[in-house]
Tab-separated table of N, CA, C and O in Angstrom:
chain	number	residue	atom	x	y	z
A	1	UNK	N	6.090	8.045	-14.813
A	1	UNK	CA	6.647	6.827	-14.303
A	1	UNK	C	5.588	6.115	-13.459
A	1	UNK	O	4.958	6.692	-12.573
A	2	UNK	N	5.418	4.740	-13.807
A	2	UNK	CA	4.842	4.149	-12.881
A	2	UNK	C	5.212	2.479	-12.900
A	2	UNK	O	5.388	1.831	-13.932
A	3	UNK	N	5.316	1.746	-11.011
A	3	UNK	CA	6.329	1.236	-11.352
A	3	UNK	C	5.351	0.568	-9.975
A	3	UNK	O	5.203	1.399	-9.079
A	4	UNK	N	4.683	-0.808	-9.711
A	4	UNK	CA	4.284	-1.684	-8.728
A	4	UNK	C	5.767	-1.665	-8.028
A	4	UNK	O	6.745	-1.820	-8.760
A	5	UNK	N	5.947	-1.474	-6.599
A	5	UNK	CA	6.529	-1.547	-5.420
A	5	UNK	C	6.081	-1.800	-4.302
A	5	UNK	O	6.812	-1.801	-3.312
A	6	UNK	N	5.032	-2.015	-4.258
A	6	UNK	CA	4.309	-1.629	-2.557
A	6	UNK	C	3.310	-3.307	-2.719
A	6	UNK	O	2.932	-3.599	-3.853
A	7	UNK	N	2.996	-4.199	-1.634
A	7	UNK	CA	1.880	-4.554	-1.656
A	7	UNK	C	1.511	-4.570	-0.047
A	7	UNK	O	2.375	-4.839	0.788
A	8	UNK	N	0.424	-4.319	0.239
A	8	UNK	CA	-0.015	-4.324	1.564
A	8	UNK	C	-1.002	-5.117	1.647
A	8	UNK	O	-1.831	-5.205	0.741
A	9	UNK	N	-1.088	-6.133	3.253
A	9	UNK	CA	-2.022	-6.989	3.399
A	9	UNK	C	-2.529	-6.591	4.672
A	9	UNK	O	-2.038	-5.993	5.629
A	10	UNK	N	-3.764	-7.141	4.394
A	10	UNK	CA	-4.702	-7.366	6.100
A	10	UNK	C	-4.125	-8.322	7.053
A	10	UNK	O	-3.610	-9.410	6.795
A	11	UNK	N	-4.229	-7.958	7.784
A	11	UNK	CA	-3.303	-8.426	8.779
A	11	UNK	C	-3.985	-8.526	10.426
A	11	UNK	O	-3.727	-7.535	11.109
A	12	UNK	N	-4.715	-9.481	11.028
A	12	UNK	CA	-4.721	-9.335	12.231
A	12	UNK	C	-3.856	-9.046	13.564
A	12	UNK	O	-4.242	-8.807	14.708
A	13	UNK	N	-2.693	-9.139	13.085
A	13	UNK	CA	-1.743	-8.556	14.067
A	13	UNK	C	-0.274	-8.448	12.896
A	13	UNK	O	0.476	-9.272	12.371
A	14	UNK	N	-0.381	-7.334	12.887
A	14	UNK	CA	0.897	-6.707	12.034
A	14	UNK	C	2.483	-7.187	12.432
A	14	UNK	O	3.382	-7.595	11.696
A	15	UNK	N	2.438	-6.886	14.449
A	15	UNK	CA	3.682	-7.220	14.776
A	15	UNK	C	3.848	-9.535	14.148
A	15	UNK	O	4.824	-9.958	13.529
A	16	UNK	N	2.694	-10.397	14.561
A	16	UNK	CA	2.890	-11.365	14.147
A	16	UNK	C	3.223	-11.735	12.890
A	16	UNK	O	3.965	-12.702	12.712
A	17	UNK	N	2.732	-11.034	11.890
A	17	UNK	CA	2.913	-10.883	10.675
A	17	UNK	C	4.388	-10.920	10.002
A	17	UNK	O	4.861	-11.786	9.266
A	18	UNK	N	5.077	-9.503	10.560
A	18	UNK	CA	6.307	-9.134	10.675
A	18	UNK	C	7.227	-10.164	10.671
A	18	UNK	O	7.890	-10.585	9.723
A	19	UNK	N	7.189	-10.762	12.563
A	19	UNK	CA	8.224	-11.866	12.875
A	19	UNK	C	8.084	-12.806	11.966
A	19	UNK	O	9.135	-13.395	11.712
A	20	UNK	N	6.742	-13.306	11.133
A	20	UNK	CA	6.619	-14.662	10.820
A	20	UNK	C	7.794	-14.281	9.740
A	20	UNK	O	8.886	-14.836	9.857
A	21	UNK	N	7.521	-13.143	8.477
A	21	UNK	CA	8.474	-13.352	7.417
A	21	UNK	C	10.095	-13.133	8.054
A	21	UNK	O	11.155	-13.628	7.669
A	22	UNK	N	9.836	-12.277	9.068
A	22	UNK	CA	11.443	-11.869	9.678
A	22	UNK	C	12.014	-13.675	9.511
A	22	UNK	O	12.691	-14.235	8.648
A	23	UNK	N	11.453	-14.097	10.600
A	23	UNK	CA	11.724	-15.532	10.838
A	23	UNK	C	12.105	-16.808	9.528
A	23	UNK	O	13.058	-17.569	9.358
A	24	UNK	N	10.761	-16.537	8.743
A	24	UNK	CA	11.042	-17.650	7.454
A	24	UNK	C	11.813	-17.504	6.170
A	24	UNK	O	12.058	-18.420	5.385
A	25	UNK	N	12.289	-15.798	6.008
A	25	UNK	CA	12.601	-15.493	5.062
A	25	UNK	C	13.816	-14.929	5.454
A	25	UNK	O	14.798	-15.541	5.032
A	26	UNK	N	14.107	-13.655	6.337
A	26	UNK	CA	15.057	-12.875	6.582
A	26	UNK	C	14.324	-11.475	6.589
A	26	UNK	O	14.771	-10.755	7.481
A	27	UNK	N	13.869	-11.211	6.250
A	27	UNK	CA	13.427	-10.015	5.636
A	27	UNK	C	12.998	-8.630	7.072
A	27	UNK	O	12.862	-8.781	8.286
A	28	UNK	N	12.941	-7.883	6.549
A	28	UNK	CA	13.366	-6.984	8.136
A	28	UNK	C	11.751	-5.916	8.682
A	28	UNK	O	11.262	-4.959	8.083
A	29	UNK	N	11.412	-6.396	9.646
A	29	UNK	CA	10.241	-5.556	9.840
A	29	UNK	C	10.351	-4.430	10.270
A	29	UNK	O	11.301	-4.030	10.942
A	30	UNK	N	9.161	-3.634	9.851
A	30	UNK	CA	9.705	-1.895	10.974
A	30	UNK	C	8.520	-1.751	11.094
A	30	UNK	O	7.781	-1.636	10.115
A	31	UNK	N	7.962	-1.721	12.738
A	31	UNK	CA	6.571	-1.152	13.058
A	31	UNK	C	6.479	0.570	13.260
A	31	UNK	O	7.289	1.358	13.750
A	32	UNK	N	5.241	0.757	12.709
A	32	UNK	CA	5.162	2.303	12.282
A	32	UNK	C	3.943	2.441	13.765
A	32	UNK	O	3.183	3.408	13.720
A	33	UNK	N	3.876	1.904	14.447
A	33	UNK	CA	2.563	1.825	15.490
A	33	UNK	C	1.570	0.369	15.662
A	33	UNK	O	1.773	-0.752	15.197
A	34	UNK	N	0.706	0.754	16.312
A	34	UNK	CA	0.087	-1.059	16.334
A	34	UNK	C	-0.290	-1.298	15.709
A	34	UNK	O	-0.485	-2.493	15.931
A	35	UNK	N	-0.847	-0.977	14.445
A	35	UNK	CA	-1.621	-1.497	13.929
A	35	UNK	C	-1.053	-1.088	12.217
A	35	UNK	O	-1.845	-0.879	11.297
A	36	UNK	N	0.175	-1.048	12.099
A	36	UNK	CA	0.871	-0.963	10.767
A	36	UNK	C	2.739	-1.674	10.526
A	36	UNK	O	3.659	-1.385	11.291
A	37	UNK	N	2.788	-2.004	10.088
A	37	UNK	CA	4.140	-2.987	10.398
A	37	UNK	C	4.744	-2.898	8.496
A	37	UNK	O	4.007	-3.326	7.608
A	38	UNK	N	5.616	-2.516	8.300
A	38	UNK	CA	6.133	-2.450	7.291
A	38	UNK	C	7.447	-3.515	7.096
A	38	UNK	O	8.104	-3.827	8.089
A	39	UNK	N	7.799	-4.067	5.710
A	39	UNK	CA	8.322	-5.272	5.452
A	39	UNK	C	9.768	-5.034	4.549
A	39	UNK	O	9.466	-5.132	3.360
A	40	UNK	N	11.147	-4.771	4.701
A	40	UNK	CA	11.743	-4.555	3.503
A	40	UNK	C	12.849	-5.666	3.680
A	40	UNK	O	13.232	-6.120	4.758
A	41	UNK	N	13.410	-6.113	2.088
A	41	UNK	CA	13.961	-6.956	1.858
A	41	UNK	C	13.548	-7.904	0.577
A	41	UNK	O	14.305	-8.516	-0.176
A	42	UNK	N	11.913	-7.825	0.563
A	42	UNK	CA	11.910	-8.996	0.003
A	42	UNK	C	11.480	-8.952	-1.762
A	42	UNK	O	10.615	-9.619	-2.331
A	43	UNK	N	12.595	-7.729	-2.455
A	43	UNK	CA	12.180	-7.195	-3.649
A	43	UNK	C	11.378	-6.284	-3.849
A	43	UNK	O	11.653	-5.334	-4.583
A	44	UNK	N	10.341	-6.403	-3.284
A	44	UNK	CA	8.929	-5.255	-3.297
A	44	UNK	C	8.824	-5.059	-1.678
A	44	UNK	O	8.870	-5.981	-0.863
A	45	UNK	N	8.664	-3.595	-1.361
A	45	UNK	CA	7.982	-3.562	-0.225
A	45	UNK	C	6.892	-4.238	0.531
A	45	UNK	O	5.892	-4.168	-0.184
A	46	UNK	N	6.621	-4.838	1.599
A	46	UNK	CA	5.587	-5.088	1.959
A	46	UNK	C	4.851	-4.500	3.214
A	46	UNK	O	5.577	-4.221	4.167
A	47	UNK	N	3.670	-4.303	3.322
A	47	UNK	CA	3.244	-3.740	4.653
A	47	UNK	C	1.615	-4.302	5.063
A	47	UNK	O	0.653	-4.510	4.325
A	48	UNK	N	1.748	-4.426	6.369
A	48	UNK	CA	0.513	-4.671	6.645
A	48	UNK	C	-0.098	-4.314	7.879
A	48	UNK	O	0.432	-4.421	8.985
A	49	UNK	N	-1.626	-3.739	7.553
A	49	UNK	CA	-2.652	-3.185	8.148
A	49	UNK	C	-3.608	-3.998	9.009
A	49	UNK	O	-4.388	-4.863	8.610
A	50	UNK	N	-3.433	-3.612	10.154
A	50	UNK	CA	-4.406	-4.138	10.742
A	50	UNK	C	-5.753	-3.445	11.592
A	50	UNK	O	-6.574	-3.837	12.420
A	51	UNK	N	-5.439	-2.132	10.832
A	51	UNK	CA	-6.467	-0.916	11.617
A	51	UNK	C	-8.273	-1.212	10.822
A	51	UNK	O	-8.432	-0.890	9.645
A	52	UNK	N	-9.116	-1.648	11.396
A	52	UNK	CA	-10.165	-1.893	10.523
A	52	UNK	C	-10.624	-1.188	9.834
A	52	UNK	O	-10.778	-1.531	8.662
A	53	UNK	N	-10.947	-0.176	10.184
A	53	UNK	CA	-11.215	1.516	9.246
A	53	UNK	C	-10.078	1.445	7.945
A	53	UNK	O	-10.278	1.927	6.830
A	54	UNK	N	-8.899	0.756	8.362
A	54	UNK	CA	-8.276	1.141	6.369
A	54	UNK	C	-7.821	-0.233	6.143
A	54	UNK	O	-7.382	-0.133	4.998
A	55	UNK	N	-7.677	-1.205	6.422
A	55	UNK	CA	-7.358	-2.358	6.074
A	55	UNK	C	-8.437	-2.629	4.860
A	55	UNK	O	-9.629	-2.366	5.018
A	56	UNK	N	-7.870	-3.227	3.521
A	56	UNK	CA	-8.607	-3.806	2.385
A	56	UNK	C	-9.339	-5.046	2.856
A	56	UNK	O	-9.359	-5.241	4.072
A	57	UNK	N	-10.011	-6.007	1.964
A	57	UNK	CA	-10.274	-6.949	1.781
A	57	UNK	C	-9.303	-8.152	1.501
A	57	UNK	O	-9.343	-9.300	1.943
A	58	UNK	N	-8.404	-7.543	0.625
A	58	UNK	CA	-7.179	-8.594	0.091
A	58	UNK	C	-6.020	-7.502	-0.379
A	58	UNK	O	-6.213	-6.298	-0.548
A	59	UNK	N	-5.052	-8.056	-0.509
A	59	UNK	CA	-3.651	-7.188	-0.595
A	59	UNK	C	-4.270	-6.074	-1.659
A	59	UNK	O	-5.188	-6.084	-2.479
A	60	UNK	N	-3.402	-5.223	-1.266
A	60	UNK	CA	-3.524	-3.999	-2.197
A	60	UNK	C	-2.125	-3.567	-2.474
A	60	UNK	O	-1.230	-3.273	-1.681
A	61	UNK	N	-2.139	-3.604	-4.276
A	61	UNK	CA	-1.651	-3.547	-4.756
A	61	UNK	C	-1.095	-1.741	-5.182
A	61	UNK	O	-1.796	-0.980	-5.849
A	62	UNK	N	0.524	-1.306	-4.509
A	62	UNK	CA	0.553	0.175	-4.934
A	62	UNK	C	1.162	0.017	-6.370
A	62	UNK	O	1.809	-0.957	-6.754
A	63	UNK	N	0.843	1.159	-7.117
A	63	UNK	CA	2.056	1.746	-7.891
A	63	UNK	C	2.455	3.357	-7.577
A	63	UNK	O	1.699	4.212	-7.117
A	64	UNK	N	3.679	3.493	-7.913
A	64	UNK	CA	4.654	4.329	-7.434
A	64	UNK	C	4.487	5.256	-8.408
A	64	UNK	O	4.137	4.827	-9.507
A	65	UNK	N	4.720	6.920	-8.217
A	65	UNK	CA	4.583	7.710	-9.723
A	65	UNK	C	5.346	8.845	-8.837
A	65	UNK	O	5.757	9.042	-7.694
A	66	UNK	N	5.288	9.280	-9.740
A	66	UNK	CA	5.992	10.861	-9.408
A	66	UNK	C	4.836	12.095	-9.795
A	66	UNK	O	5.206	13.257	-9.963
A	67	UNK	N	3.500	11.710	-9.902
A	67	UNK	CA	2.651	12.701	-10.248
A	67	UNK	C	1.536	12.440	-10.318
A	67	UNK	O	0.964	12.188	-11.379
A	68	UNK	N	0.945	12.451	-9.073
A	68	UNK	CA	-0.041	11.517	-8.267
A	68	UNK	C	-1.942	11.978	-9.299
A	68	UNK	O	-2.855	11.300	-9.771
A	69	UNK	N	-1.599	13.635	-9.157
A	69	UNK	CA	-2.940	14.192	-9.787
A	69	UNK	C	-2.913	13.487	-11.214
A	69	UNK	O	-3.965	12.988	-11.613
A	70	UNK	N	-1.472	13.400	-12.212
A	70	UNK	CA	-1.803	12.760	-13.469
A	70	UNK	C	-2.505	11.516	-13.352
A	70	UNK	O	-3.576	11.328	-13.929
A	71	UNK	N	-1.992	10.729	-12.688
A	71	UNK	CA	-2.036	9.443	-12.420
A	71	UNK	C	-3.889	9.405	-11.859
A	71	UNK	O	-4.722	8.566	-12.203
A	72	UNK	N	-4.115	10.659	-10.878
A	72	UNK	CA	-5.449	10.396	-11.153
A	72	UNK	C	-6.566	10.330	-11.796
A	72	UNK	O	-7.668	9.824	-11.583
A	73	UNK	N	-5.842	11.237	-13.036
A	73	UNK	CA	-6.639	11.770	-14.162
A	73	UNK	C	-6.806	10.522	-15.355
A	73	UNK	O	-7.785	10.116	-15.982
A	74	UNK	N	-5.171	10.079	-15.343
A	74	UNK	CA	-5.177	8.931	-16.462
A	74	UNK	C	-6.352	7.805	-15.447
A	74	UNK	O	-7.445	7.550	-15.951
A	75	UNK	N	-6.065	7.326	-14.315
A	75	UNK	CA	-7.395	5.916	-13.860
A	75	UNK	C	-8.931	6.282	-14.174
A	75	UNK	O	-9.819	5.495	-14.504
A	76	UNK	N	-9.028	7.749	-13.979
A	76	UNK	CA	-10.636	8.323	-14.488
A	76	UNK	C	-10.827	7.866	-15.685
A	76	UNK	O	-11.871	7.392	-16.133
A	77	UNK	N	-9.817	8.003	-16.216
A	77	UNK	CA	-10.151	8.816	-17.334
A	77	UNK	C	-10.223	7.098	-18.206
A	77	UNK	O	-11.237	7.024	-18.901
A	78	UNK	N	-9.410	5.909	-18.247
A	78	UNK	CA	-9.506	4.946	-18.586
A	78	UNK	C	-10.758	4.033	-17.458
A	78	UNK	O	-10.676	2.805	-17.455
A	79	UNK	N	-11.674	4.602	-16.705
A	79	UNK	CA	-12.816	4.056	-16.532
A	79	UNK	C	-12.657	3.521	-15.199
A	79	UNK	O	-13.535	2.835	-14.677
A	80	UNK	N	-11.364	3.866	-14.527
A	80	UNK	CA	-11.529	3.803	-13.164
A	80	UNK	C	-12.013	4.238	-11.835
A	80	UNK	O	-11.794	5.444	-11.718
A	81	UNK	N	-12.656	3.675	-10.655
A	81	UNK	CA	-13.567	4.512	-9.710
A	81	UNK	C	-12.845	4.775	-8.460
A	81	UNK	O	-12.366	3.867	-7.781
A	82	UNK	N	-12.789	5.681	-8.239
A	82	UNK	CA	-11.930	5.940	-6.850
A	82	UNK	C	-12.806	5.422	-5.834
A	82	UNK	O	-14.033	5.461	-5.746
A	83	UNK	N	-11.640	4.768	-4.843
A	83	UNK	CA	-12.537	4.343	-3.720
A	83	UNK	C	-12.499	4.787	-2.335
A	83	UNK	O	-13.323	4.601	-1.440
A	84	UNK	N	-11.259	5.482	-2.324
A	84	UNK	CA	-10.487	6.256	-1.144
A	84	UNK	C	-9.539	7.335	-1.802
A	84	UNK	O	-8.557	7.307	-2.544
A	85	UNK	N	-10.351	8.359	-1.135
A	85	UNK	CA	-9.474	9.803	-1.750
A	85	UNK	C	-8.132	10.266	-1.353
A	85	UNK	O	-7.770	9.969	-0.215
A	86	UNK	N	-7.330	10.949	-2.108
A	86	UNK	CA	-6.247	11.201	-1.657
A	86	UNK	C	-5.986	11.359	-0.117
A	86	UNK	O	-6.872	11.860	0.575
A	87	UNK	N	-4.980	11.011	0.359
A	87	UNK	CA	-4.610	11.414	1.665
A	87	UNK	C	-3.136	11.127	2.032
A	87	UNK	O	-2.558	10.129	1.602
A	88	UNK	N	-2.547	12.036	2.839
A	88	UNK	CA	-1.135	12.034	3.420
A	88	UNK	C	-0.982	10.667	3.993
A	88	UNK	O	-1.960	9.995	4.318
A	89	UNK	N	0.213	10.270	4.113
A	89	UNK	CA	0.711	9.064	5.493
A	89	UNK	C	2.063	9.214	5.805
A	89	UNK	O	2.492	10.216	5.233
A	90	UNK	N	3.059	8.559	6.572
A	90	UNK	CA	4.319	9.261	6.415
A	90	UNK	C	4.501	8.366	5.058
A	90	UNK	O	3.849	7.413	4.631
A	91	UNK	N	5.518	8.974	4.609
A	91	UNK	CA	5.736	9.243	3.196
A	91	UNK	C	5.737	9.301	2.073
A	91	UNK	O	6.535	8.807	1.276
A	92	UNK	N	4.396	10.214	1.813
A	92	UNK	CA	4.021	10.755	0.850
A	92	UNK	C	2.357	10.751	0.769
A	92	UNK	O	1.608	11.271	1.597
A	93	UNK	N	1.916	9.936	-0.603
A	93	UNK	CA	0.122	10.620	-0.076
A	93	UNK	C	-0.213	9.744	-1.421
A	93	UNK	O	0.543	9.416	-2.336
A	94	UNK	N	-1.850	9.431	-1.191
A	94	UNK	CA	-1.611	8.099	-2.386
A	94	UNK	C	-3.316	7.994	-2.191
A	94	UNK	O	-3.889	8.326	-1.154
A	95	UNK	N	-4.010	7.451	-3.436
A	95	UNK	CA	-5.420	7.400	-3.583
A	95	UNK	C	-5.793	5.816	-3.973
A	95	UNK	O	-5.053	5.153	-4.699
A	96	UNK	N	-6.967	5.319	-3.431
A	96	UNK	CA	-7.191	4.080	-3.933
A	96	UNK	C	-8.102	4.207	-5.226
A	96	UNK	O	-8.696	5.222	-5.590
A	97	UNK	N	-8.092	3.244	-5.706
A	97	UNK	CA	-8.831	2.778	-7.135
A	97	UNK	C	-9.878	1.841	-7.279
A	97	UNK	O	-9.717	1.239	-6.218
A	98	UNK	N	-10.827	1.288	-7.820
A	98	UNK	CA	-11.437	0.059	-8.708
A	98	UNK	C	-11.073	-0.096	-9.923
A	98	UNK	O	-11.715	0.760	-10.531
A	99	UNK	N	-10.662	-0.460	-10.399
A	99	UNK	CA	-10.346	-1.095	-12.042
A	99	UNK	C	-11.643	-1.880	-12.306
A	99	UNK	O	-12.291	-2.561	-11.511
A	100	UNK	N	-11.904	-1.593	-13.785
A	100	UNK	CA	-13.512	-2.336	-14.500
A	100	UNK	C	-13.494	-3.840	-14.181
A	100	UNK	O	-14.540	-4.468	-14.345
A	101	UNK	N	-12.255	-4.547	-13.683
A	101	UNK	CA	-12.480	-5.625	-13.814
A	101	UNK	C	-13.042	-6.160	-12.423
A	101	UNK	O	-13.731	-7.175	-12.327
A	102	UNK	N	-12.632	-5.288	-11.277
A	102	UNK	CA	-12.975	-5.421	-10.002
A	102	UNK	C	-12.532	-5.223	-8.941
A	102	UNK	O	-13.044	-5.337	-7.828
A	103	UNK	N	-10.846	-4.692	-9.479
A	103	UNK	CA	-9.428	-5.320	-8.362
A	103	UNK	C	-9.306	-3.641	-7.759
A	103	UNK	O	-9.695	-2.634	-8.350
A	104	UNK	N	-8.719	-3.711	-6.565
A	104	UNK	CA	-9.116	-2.205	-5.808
A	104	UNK	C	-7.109	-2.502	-5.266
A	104	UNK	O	-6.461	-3.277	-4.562
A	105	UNK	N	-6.848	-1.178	-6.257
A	105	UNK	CA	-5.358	-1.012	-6.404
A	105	UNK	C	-5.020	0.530	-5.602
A	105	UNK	O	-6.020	1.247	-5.565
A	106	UNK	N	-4.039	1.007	-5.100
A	106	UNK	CA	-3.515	2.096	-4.946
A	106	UNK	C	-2.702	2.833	-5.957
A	106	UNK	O	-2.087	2.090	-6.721
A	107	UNK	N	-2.573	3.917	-6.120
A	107	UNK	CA	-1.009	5.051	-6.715
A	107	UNK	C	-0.710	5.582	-5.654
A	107	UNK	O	-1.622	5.798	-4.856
A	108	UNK	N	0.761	5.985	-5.286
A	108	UNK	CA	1.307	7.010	-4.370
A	108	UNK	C	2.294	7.072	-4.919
A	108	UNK	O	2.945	6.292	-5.615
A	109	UNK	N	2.527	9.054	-4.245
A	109	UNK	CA	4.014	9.202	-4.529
A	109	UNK	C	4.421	9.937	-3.418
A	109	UNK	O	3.722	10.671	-2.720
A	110	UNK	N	5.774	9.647	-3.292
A	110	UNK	CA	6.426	10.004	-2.117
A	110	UNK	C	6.620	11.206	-1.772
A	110	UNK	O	6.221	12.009	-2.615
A	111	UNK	N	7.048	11.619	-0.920
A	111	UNK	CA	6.952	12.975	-0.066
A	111	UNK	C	8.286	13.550	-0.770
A	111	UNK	O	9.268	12.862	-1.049
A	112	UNK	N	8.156	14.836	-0.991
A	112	UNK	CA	9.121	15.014	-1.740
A	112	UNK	C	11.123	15.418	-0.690
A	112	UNK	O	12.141	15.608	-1.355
């Protein structure tokens, strides 16, 4: 299974971030600490980073799986470069990517 749910953005201040969609949209923020602010409501998860050490360049795009090592094997294996190695977060644990074309995507799967 794999299924885009997640997008996360850079964010200079996560909590501002938050209120703005809370405010223009409805949509409900939950801060995980200062420098991470998570977004639900608005169809797809959203979250955003403002820690410089892991914040992207431009949104990063997750997909969701239930079998994170396949999932790493199939992006190798179709010519993709890892760019950030597996690692835990609360919930669950998830690796970044390059795709040949350029775009630097995530997989994670949730904690069981």
């Amino acid at each position: 299974m794999y299924v885009v749910d997640f997008v996360e953005f850079p964010s200079d201040s996560t909590a501002t971030s938050g209120r703005f969609f809370q405010e223009a949209f409805g949509w409900t923020p939950t801060e995980y600490g200062p420098t991470y602010t998570g977004l639900g409501g608005a169809g797809v998860d959203l979250g955003f980073q403002a820690d410089p050490a892991e914040r992207t360049g431009a949104p990063l795009v997750a997909i969701r799986t239930d079998d994170l090592e396949a999932a790493r094997t199939a992006v190798e294996a179709a010519g993709g470069a890892i760019t950030v190695e597996t690692f835990a977060f609360p919930g669950g644990r998830r690796f970044h990517f390059r795709e040949p074309g350029g775009s630097e995507l995530a997989v994670w799967q949730p904690a069981d």
